[in-house]
């Protein structure tokens, strides 16, 4: 947060407090897993479940419209690919833990 | 009430269970990172533009967005898209380009916090009180809508749905604060899109593309025009919404939309968590691109319902035995195309939508209560740890009050209209107060307070007057043909105008604050950081311009 053109300021009904004008601490190093990793994990799990269901039901598709296209298979595969890419890109790495 | 639409298999239940485990797991994981007030209420102010932008949009994708607007699309046709395009995109871009710098540079923690800095404690109290009230009502509405859907779609007990989902939200927000809410909102964003996207894809395949959808809708419903955005807006009587283009452009496109997207703390809070001013400006701009695409997963399924369903849906109030209501169009389309596994994903998308909206309400309520009501008016000098603890308890309390509200709104006839009425009560005048405060140094603290109060009281009064004497509708909404939606748009417009008029009038007779006290708060008294050193492709204004051009092209295509 480098932009601080305001400087010291007074509020309309009284003095601005520390809580009113929260200053970021800066330089935090939390080693928190990125949100994208969690996204990847859940999409990967869902992809595997849906793809497996699609394969198991390949010979007897559910009674839905356009079931002949086997949407569970290609949608499940898509989720597996997206999930795997996210997990791979944002997985925890040893160098980041140090 | 009809019988349930969908029966879930073991794989579907497993998918839903994984979702609940994941959101709770994220809450527990993030608890250790949520120590200070800044962590709990502002997610440490370290979110990237993408995370803040997706969370910003996800918090808006609540139950009413998914279910309500799919139903509205079945009822009103493509006109419902106005709420996503003219009713969102210009306002989101305005927030990013014009207003966000002031919110961010002022280092405020909330919109009522900005009101305090600009106008003083009394205006902050009014804004915070109205917001807290509206947020709890909205949260209850969200919860009720979810439980109703679960009952109709899956046959789940309505009380079970309310308690399980709301307590889950309460736990993960109480544990990880805004960190947890934002992380889960990004997760929910992906699930909503990937769970709902199959419906329009398969629907378009079945109908033979967009031209096939249009042809089938015209064939099935020859009496109305359901596929043009603006062509039927010349007269109140020519379109199923009973609204004139002036209501859409000035009421929705200006007052309601700008009010919601630029002053509703529920969404603004997500952008305040951005790591720097460029990320804060980019977040709503990134969100605008996805917002433009949301009609593909919400409006198009409603239109596909008109095109391909072999039976007709009815209004909620007129559903007979064996019939389905407009509100069930999205689950019906889901059941039409999705088998086991995909059904679980689709239902998870709905639950994710409900929970993201609810988490948005609860986390914003906890912040406004703790920092804008509890701290200044009840306990001024407590430690940071005390306020974090208050935020955690307030989250649980907010959930419990929302549950009570959910039971109250069960009797309300039209949830969507109720929400729009709430917006026009509080959000429309607030937009006038914040906008004038940011753009004019001459507006005084007294002007801001009395303008906000006058606009809010006027809006509630207009609503009450029309309820007592329906003939007044012709005066407020400019036509006796106006429907509830149109009335809300015009009421919002009038209350905004009253707010602006009173603010300007009172300011003319009262003393403004010295310019030195307005630094960082008002245009003309603030040195905005230059972006001249950045390459064009990294400047927020470039992406905002591109989004606006895309928005105009969409209006032209679907005119």
XYZ file of C-alpha atoms in Angstrom:
657
model
C 0.000 0.000 0.000
C 2.035 2.913 -1.168
C -0.715 5.383 -1.913
C -1.208 7.597 1.085
C -1.987 11.024 -0.308
C -4.449 11.698 2.460
C -1.994 11.858 5.280
C -3.403 12.813 8.667
C -7.066 13.520 8.424
C -9.905 14.494 10.674
C -13.329 12.991 10.441
C -16.568 14.893 10.182
C -18.026 13.998 13.515
C -14.783 13.583 15.379
C -11.294 12.293 15.082
C -10.678 9.402 12.723
C -9.669 6.398 14.787
C -7.229 3.635 14.050
C -10.099 1.306 13.329
C -11.751 3.790 11.001
C -8.625 3.981 8.905
C -7.103 0.550 9.043
C -3.511 0.618 7.949
C -2.211 -2.555 6.354
C 0.673 -4.098 8.163
C 2.657 -4.665 4.999
C 5.299 -7.249 4.425
C 3.154 -10.128 5.672
C 4.471 -13.542 4.830
C 1.740 -15.968 5.766
C 2.663 -19.050 3.688
C -1.033 -19.545 3.165
C -2.141 -22.017 0.516
C -3.590 -20.084 -2.423
C -7.319 -20.318 -3.007
C -6.623 -21.740 -6.464
C -5.207 -24.880 -4.859
C -8.503 -25.539 -3.062
C -10.358 -24.904 -6.323
C -8.151 -27.454 -8.052
C -8.658 -30.100 -5.360
C -12.438 -29.937 -5.393
C -12.658 -29.863 -9.201
C -10.316 -32.848 -9.414
C -12.393 -34.847 -6.917
C -15.630 -33.905 -8.690
C -14.152 -34.693 -12.075
C -13.087 -38.183 -10.985
C -16.527 -38.904 -9.448
C -18.465 -37.662 -12.486
C -16.158 -39.264 -15.042
C -16.354 -42.597 -13.219
C -20.155 -42.363 -13.114
C -20.245 -41.581 -16.839
C -18.045 -44.570 -17.666
C -20.074 -46.922 -15.460
C -23.292 -45.786 -17.127
C -21.920 -45.760 -20.651
C -23.957 -48.727 -21.823
C -27.065 -47.633 -19.920
C -27.199 -43.825 -19.999
C -29.688 -42.088 -17.679
C -33.101 -41.154 -19.139
C -32.193 -37.520 -19.786
C -32.392 -35.474 -22.977
C -29.222 -35.840 -25.113
C -27.889 -38.586 -22.853
C -26.549 -40.226 -26.011
C -23.850 -37.538 -25.970
C -22.620 -38.893 -22.612
C -22.170 -35.452 -21.022
C -20.941 -36.979 -17.741
C -17.883 -38.365 -19.510
C -16.677 -35.250 -21.289
C -17.728 -32.867 -18.520
C -16.083 -35.088 -15.909
C -12.935 -35.236 -18.039
C -12.954 -31.442 -18.352
C -13.172 -31.065 -14.566
C -10.313 -33.537 -14.105
C -8.120 -31.559 -16.501
C -8.931 -28.155 -14.947
C -8.572 -29.534 -11.432
C -5.273 -31.273 -12.180
C -3.823 -28.143 -13.787
C -4.783 -25.987 -10.790
C -3.480 -28.522 -8.258
C -0.207 -28.828 -10.157
C 0.315 -25.090 -10.569
C -0.615 -24.096 -7.022
C 0.468 -27.124 -4.980
C 2.502 -26.441 -1.840
C 6.196 -26.429 -2.643
C 9.100 -26.993 -0.292
C 10.845 -23.773 -1.274
C 7.730 -21.765 -0.324
C 7.574 -23.324 3.106
C 11.044 -22.148 4.029
C -46.903 -27.692 -3.834
C -45.716 -30.149 -6.420
C -43.845 -33.400 -5.921
C -40.046 -33.267 -5.938
C -38.336 -32.731 -9.273
C -35.039 -34.515 -8.733
C -33.988 -37.715 -6.996
C -30.363 -37.861 -5.986
C -28.176 -40.967 -6.150
C -25.239 -41.868 -3.931
C -22.709 -40.093 -6.172
C -24.756 -36.887 -6.008
C -24.936 -37.043 -2.223
C -21.164 -37.659 -2.147
C -20.551 -34.554 -4.274
C -22.684 -32.417 -1.969
C -20.977 -33.882 1.108
C -17.507 -33.140 -0.361
C -18.612 -29.538 -0.868
C -19.708 -29.091 2.747
C -16.503 -30.745 3.980
C -14.396 -28.464 1.770
C -15.999 -25.161 2.840
C -15.783 -26.109 6.512
C -12.206 -27.333 6.015
C -11.240 -23.987 4.489
C -12.772 -22.232 7.499
C -10.749 -24.322 9.954
C -7.577 -23.966 7.859
C -7.854 -20.167 7.726
C -8.624 -19.661 11.407
C -4.929 -19.608 12.302
C -4.349 -16.797 9.785
C -7.174 -14.691 11.166
C -5.766 -13.030 14.242
C -6.196 -9.279 13.901
C -9.183 -7.108 13.089
C -7.674 -6.373 9.702
C -7.453 -10.117 8.990
C -10.979 -10.863 10.134
C -12.794 -7.890 8.645
C -10.648 -7.020 5.615
C -8.913 -10.335 4.819
C -5.577 -8.711 5.635
C -5.995 -6.407 2.633
C -3.859 -8.726 0.549
C -6.176 -10.134 -2.108
C -5.133 -10.035 -5.752
C -7.371 -8.341 -8.323
C -8.604 -11.720 -9.570
C -9.471 -13.100 -6.144
C -11.187 -9.855 -5.108
C -12.968 -9.623 -8.471
C -14.317 -13.176 -8.462
C -15.324 -12.881 -4.815
C -16.999 -9.526 -5.579
C -19.132 -11.207 -8.223
C -19.714 -14.413 -6.289
C -21.099 -12.551 -3.277
C -23.709 -11.168 -5.663
C -24.545 -14.600 -7.130
C -26.911 -15.551 -4.339
C -30.011 -17.674 -4.407
C -32.064 -14.943 -5.986
C -29.620 -14.513 -8.829
C -29.671 -18.110 -9.960
C -33.231 -19.178 -9.276
C -35.018 -15.850 -9.352
C -33.630 -14.527 -12.610
C -34.014 -17.841 -14.420
C -37.665 -17.649 -13.335
C -37.844 -14.003 -14.400
C -36.432 -14.957 -17.803
C -39.212 -17.530 -18.231
C -41.772 -14.913 -17.187
C -40.421 -11.762 -18.877
C -38.096 -13.182 -21.527
C -34.773 -11.581 -22.325
C -35.844 -8.345 -20.589
C -34.504 -9.917 -17.398
C -31.024 -9.505 -18.906
C -31.258 -5.769 -18.232
C -30.446 -6.551 -14.592
C -27.115 -8.048 -15.725
C -26.106 -5.586 -18.395
C -27.431 -2.032 -18.175
C -28.283 -2.737 -14.541
C -24.737 -3.766 -13.624
C -21.910 -3.177 -16.107
C -21.762 0.665 -16.205
C -22.009 0.760 -12.410
C -19.272 -1.833 -11.896
C -16.969 0.044 -14.238
C -17.805 3.347 -12.516
C -16.943 1.776 -9.161
C -13.589 0.583 -10.468
C -12.573 3.696 -12.343
C -14.097 6.573 -10.335
C -15.150 5.559 -6.829
C -12.753 2.825 -5.753
C -9.759 5.158 -5.455
C -11.584 7.198 -2.792
C -12.732 4.161 -0.836
C -9.259 2.737 -0.996
C -7.173 5.843 -0.355
C -9.373 6.823 2.593
C -8.354 3.458 4.125
C -11.850 2.994 5.412
C -13.015 -0.445 6.492
C -16.596 -0.025 5.270
C -19.029 2.213 3.402
C -20.514 3.557 6.678
C -16.877 4.121 7.691
C -16.507 6.361 4.628
C -19.673 8.219 5.629
C -18.127 8.867 9.034
C -14.941 10.243 7.518
C -16.797 12.404 5.006
C -19.884 13.494 6.952
C -19.604 12.498 10.597
C -20.974 10.074 13.163
C -24.699 10.744 12.660
C -24.566 9.914 8.939
C -22.464 6.845 9.692
C -25.031 5.693 12.233
C -27.918 6.155 9.803
C -26.083 4.376 6.983
C -24.855 1.551 9.228
C -28.240 0.997 10.852
C -30.068 0.865 7.500
C -27.417 -1.416 6.038
C -27.451 -3.820 8.992
C -31.238 -4.004 8.846
C -31.291 -4.564 5.081
C -28.483 -7.125 5.208
C -30.187 -9.281 7.801
C -33.422 -9.192 5.841
C -31.565 -10.098 2.649
C -29.790 -12.937 4.383
C -33.103 -14.305 5.625
C -34.615 -14.042 2.152
C -31.618 -15.863 0.703
C -31.974 -18.609 3.253
C -35.686 -19.008 2.720
C -35.252 -19.163 -1.052
C -32.667 -21.889 -0.678
C -34.771 -23.965 1.673
C -37.781 -23.640 -0.601
C -35.782 -24.817 -3.595
C -34.396 -27.763 -1.685
C -37.902 -28.725 -0.650
C -39.398 -28.449 -4.123
C -36.444 -29.858 -6.015
C -35.183 -32.542 -3.679
C -37.986 -33.023 -1.198
C -35.706 -31.981 1.676
C -37.265 -30.749 4.880
C -37.344 -26.946 4.814
C -36.115 -26.599 8.406
C -33.249 -29.029 7.805
C -32.083 -27.022 4.787
C -32.237 -23.703 6.628
C -30.359 -24.869 9.707
C -27.670 -27.025 8.069
C -26.666 -24.546 5.368
C -26.856 -21.429 7.510
C -24.913 -22.923 10.399
C -22.260 -24.128 7.945
C -21.906 -20.564 6.658
C -21.890 -19.257 10.224
C -19.099 -21.634 11.238
C -16.760 -20.974 8.331
C -17.221 -17.186 8.435
C -16.888 -17.069 12.239
C -13.658 -19.073 12.000
C -11.905 -17.345 9.144
C -13.725 -14.035 8.807
C -13.533 -12.310 5.448
C -10.559 -14.530 4.504
C -12.800 -17.540 4.737
C -15.749 -15.837 3.063
C -13.593 -14.733 0.112
C -11.816 -18.086 -0.305
C -15.128 -19.893 -0.305
C -16.683 -17.363 -2.659
C -13.949 -17.984 -5.219
C -14.507 -21.728 -4.839
C -18.250 -21.198 -5.157
C -17.700 -19.086 -8.273
C -16.108 -22.054 -10.051
C -18.748 -24.483 -8.828
C -21.612 -22.218 -9.893
C -20.203 -21.852 -13.386
C -19.148 -25.458 -13.905
C -22.355 -26.772 -12.354
C -24.715 -24.565 -14.324
C -22.899 -24.319 -17.648
C -24.061 -27.664 -18.988
C -27.700 -26.542 -19.116
C -27.229 -23.812 -21.760
C -24.706 -25.911 -23.704
C -26.987 -28.936 -23.988
C -30.054 -26.698 -24.333
C -28.570 -24.918 -27.333
C -27.654 -28.273 -28.862
C -31.222 -29.480 -28.422
C -32.855 -26.297 -29.710
C -30.540 -25.885 -32.694
C -28.537 -22.856 -31.535
C -29.734 -19.361 -30.641
C -31.783 -18.998 -33.836
C -33.514 -22.265 -32.957
C -34.318 -20.966 -29.457
C -35.817 -17.751 -30.893
C -37.875 -19.661 -33.450
C -39.233 -22.097 -30.864
C -40.080 -19.360 -28.358
C -41.983 -17.416 -31.038
C -43.757 -20.598 -32.053
C -44.719 -21.517 -28.469
C -45.589 -17.979 -27.338
C -46.655 -16.010 -30.407
C -48.447 -13.344 -28.364
C -45.356 -11.773 -26.800
C -41.826 -10.679 -27.677
C -39.453 -12.556 -25.389
C -36.222 -12.203 -27.317
C -35.562 -8.471 -27.740
C -33.940 -6.259 -25.130
C -35.066 -2.753 -26.099
C -37.519 -3.032 -28.983
C -40.590 -3.321 -26.746
C -39.549 -0.644 -24.249
C -41.339 2.240 -25.961
C -44.549 1.762 -23.989
C -45.529 0.376 -20.587
C -48.151 -1.869 -22.194
C -45.944 -3.383 -24.913
C -43.814 -5.629 -22.733
C -44.591 -8.267 -20.104
C -42.702 -6.341 -17.414
C -44.918 -3.279 -17.759
C -41.965 -0.914 -17.791
C -40.831 1.986 -19.977
C -37.238 2.450 -21.145
C -36.892 5.480 -18.873
C -37.506 3.242 -15.863
C -34.852 0.793 -17.032
C -32.253 3.419 -17.950
C -32.707 5.960 -15.148
C -34.296 3.859 -12.405
C -32.435 0.569 -12.857
C -29.399 1.569 -14.920
C -28.609 4.683 -12.918
C -29.997 4.756 -9.388
C -30.605 1.139 -8.380
C -27.612 -0.306 -10.180
C -25.094 2.385 -9.262
C -26.447 2.374 -5.717
C -26.047 -1.371 -5.332
C -22.705 -1.853 -7.024
C -20.986 1.220 -5.603
C -22.395 1.600 -2.081
C -23.723 -1.790 -0.952
C -21.029 -2.880 1.469
C -21.787 -6.534 0.760
C -19.961 -6.238 -2.574
C -17.689 -3.254 -1.848
C -16.153 -5.090 1.138
C -14.638 -7.656 -1.230
C -12.863 -4.972 -3.220
C -11.641 -3.189 -0.088
C -9.705 -6.410 0.653
C -7.560 -5.886 -2.462
C -3.810 -5.648 -1.938
C -3.266 -2.272 -3.634
C -5.176 0.451 -5.413
C -4.615 -0.997 -8.880
C -5.994 -4.370 -7.744
C -8.927 -2.573 -6.122
C -9.702 -0.777 -9.379
C -9.267 -3.900 -11.500
C -11.392 -6.175 -9.289
C -14.815 -4.781 -10.277
C -13.645 -4.454 -13.883
C -12.696 -8.151 -13.962
C -16.042 -8.893 -12.314
C -17.862 -6.963 -15.051
C -16.663 -9.346 -17.786
C -18.041 -12.339 -15.892
C -21.208 -10.448 -15.002
C -21.812 -9.883 -18.707
C -21.583 -13.641 -19.206
C -23.850 -14.646 -16.295
C -27.035 -14.429 -18.461
C -25.636 -17.436 -20.323
C -26.116 -19.625 -17.225
C -29.136 -17.839 -15.738
C -31.256 -16.110 -18.412
C -30.661 -18.582 -21.239
C -31.960 -21.563 -19.193
C -35.155 -19.577 -18.576
C -35.511 -18.877 -22.304
C -34.709 -22.511 -23.076
C -37.556 -23.413 -20.727
C -39.877 -21.375 -22.950
C -38.436 -23.072 -26.021
C -38.166 -26.766 -25.163
C -40.284 -27.654 -22.132
C -43.342 -29.639 -23.247
C -45.549 -28.008 -20.592
C -46.113 -24.480 -19.349
C -45.048 -23.129 -15.990
C -47.342 -20.953 -13.890
C -46.920 -18.075 -11.453
C -46.341 -19.163 -7.854
C -49.788 -17.933 -6.862
C -51.557 -19.914 -9.596
C -49.842 -23.299 -9.497
C -52.346 -26.129 -9.748
C -51.922 -29.815 -8.924
C -49.186 -31.397 -11.036
C -48.025 -28.002 -12.298
C -44.674 -26.321 -11.777
C -44.031 -22.652 -11.008
C -41.719 -20.223 -12.800
C -39.299 -20.529 -9.883
C -38.692 -24.175 -10.742
C -37.486 -23.603 -14.280
C -33.766 -23.941 -13.468
C -34.104 -27.239 -11.543
C -36.427 -28.536 -14.267
C -33.816 -27.798 -16.909
C -31.158 -29.357 -14.709
C -33.213 -32.535 -14.383
C -33.841 -32.491 -18.145
C -30.171 -32.668 -19.115
C -28.179 -33.938 -16.155
C -27.924 -37.518 -14.947
C -26.266 -38.843 -11.789
C -23.072 -37.030 -10.875
C -23.886 -34.006 -13.004
C -27.071 -33.559 -10.995
C -25.056 -33.503 -7.797
C -22.761 -30.896 -9.356
C -25.742 -28.796 -10.451
C -27.360 -28.952 -7.022
C -23.986 -28.094 -5.473
C -23.890 -25.053 -7.771
C -27.251 -23.940 -6.395
C -26.189 -24.529 -2.797
C -22.901 -22.693 -3.495
C -24.882 -19.752 -4.833
C -27.041 -19.660 -1.738
C -24.098 -19.946 0.601
C -21.935 -17.335 -1.127
C -24.749 -14.811 -0.941
C -25.435 -15.656 2.679
C -21.741 -15.482 3.627
C -21.519 -12.098 1.930
C -24.400 -10.780 3.976
C -23.166 -12.234 7.242
C -19.543 -11.067 6.903
C -20.637 -7.556 5.879
C -23.115 -7.438 8.764
C -20.434 -8.504 11.252
C -18.104 -5.741 10.040
C -20.694 -2.978 10.068
C -22.075 -4.022 13.436
C -18.642 -4.295 15.062
C -16.941 -1.248 13.579
C -19.802 1.114 12.797
C -22.295 0.462 15.574
C -20.749 -1.463 18.472
C -17.392 0.289 18.581
C -18.376 3.951 18.184
C -21.612 3.826 20.143
C -21.309 1.010 22.680
C -17.663 0.282 23.504
C -15.031 2.646 22.205
C -11.767 1.570 23.771
C -11.576 -2.203 23.693
C -8.617 -4.137 22.290
C -8.349 -5.371 18.723
C -8.757 -8.942 19.996
C -12.027 -7.943 21.636
C -13.409 -6.628 18.346
C -12.331 -9.794 16.514
C -14.144 -11.850 19.141
C -17.172 -9.591 18.752
C -16.992 -10.146 14.969
C -16.989 -13.926 15.451
C -19.939 -13.877 17.821
C -21.738 -11.345 15.689
C -21.399 -13.692 12.718
C -23.178 -16.456 14.634
C -25.751 -13.976 15.947
C -26.300 -12.610 12.432
C -26.938 -16.154 11.174
C -29.447 -16.798 13.949
C -31.296 -13.528 13.259
C -31.286 -14.386 9.556
C -32.845 -17.752 10.347
C -35.591 -15.917 12.233
C -36.031 -13.596 9.253
C -36.267 -16.590 6.921
C -39.235 -17.861 8.864
C -40.808 -14.390 8.710
C -40.503 -13.968 4.952
C -42.083 -17.363 4.270
C -45.385 -15.545 3.987
C -44.229 -12.931 1.459
C -45.762 -13.354 -1.976
C -42.928 -12.229 -4.221
C -39.362 -12.470 -2.997
C -37.803 -10.668 -5.922
C -40.052 -7.639 -5.706
C -39.410 -7.461 -1.981
C -35.667 -7.302 -2.582
C -36.024 -4.559 -5.158
C -38.215 -2.616 -2.712
C -35.489 -2.893 -0.074
C -32.917 -1.576 -2.510
C -35.011 1.449 -3.292
C -35.510 2.139 0.436
C -31.885 2.238 1.460
C -29.496 1.879 -1.439
C -30.856 4.530 -3.815
C -30.578 7.472 -1.371
C -27.246 6.190 -0.060
C -25.871 6.358 -3.583
C -26.826 10.054 -3.740
C -25.078 10.747 -0.433
C -21.851 8.889 -1.292
C -21.666 10.221 -4.856
C -22.126 13.863 -3.844
C -19.690 13.362 -0.990
C -17.010 12.023 -3.330
C -17.488 14.516 -6.134
C -18.155 17.823 -4.347
C -16.167 19.620 -1.667
C -19.112 21.964 -1.090
C -21.432 19.261 0.315
C -21.600 19.650 4.081
C -21.935 17.093 6.905
C -25.438 18.406 7.666
C -26.407 18.206 3.990
C -25.235 14.598 3.791
C -27.166 13.527 6.868
C -30.452 15.253 6.062
C -30.303 14.225 2.406
C -29.823 10.557 3.318
C -32.584 10.689 5.906
C -35.008 12.491 3.583
C -34.358 10.070 0.699
C -34.847 7.000 2.893
C -38.012 8.298 4.555
C -39.415 9.415 1.189
C -38.805 5.984 -0.337
C -40.489 4.097 2.503
C -43.379 6.613 2.446
C -43.940 6.154 -1.291
C -44.039 2.392 -0.815
C -46.550 2.689 2.026
C -48.716 5.208 0.160
C -49.083 2.969 -2.889
C -49.939 0.027 -0.630
C -52.692 2.123 1.005
C -53.967 3.761 -2.177
C -53.106 1.925 -5.398
C -54.186 4.837 -7.594
C -51.042 6.684 -6.484
C -49.042 4.213 -8.571
C -49.800 6.266 -11.680
C -48.188 9.255 -9.964
C -45.052 7.518 -8.717
C -44.397 5.082 -11.586
C -45.827 7.408 -14.280
C -48.361 4.815 -15.425
C -51.191 2.820 -13.905
C -49.968 -0.106 -16.063
C -46.675 -0.224 -14.173
C -45.922 -3.510 -12.439
C -44.141 -3.911 -9.089
C -40.718 -3.975 -10.754
C -41.403 -0.693 -12.539
C -42.702 0.879 -9.340
C -39.465 -0.048 -7.548
C -37.357 1.494 -10.306
C -39.220 4.805 -10.234
C -39.398 4.883 -6.430
C -35.633 4.450 -6.344
C -35.234 7.265 -8.854
C -37.457 9.657 -6.868
C -35.821 8.864 -3.543
C -32.391 9.466 -5.097
C -33.542 12.794 -6.521
C -35.019 13.813 -3.160
C -31.784 12.846 -1.419
C -29.717 14.884 -3.890
C -32.077 17.889 -3.704
C -32.150 17.962 0.113
C -28.380 17.417 0.331
C -27.683 20.307 -2.036
C -30.276 22.582 -0.406
C -29.065 21.992 3.160
C -25.443 22.278 2.055
C -26.181 25.695 0.569
C -27.077 26.992 4.030
C -24.500 25.172 6.148
C -20.732 25.336 6.447
C -18.618 22.821 4.525
C -15.581 21.145 6.035
C -12.195 22.714 5.362
C -10.529 21.288 2.248
C -7.655 19.976 4.357
C -10.072 17.612 6.102
C -11.341 16.277 2.796
C -8.003 15.008 1.548
C -8.293 11.439 0.347
C -12.093 11.605 0.451
C -13.237 13.999 -2.266
C -12.434 14.589 -5.915
C -10.412 17.779 -6.241
C -8.954 17.422 -2.755
C -7.149 14.144 -3.425
C -4.030 13.368 -5.402
C -5.022 10.278 -7.335
C -2.060 8.064 -8.246
C -1.123 8.261 -11.906
C -1.134 5.165 -14.093
C 0.829 6.824 -16.843
C 3.911 4.717 -16.192
C 2.022 1.466 -16.774
C 1.779 -0.185 -20.200
C -1.703 0.242 -21.715
C -2.629 -3.412 -21.161
C -2.028 -3.039 -17.405
C -4.144 0.058 -16.927
C -7.594 -0.467 -15.381
C -9.079 2.220 -17.639
C -8.115 0.210 -20.738
C -9.936 -2.901 -19.527
C -12.891 -0.808 -18.375
C -13.155 0.759 -21.838
C -13.011 -2.652 -23.478
C -15.737 -3.981 -21.157
C -17.943 -1.000 -21.932
C -17.469 -1.509 -25.677
C -18.429 -5.169 -25.285
C -21.480 -4.118 -23.285
C -22.593 -1.789 -26.116
C -22.093 -4.522 -28.716
C -24.328 -6.872 -26.697
C -27.074 -4.228 -26.582
C -26.844 -3.883 -30.337
C -26.890 -7.643 -30.999
C -29.959 -8.283 -28.848
C -31.678 -4.912 -29.453
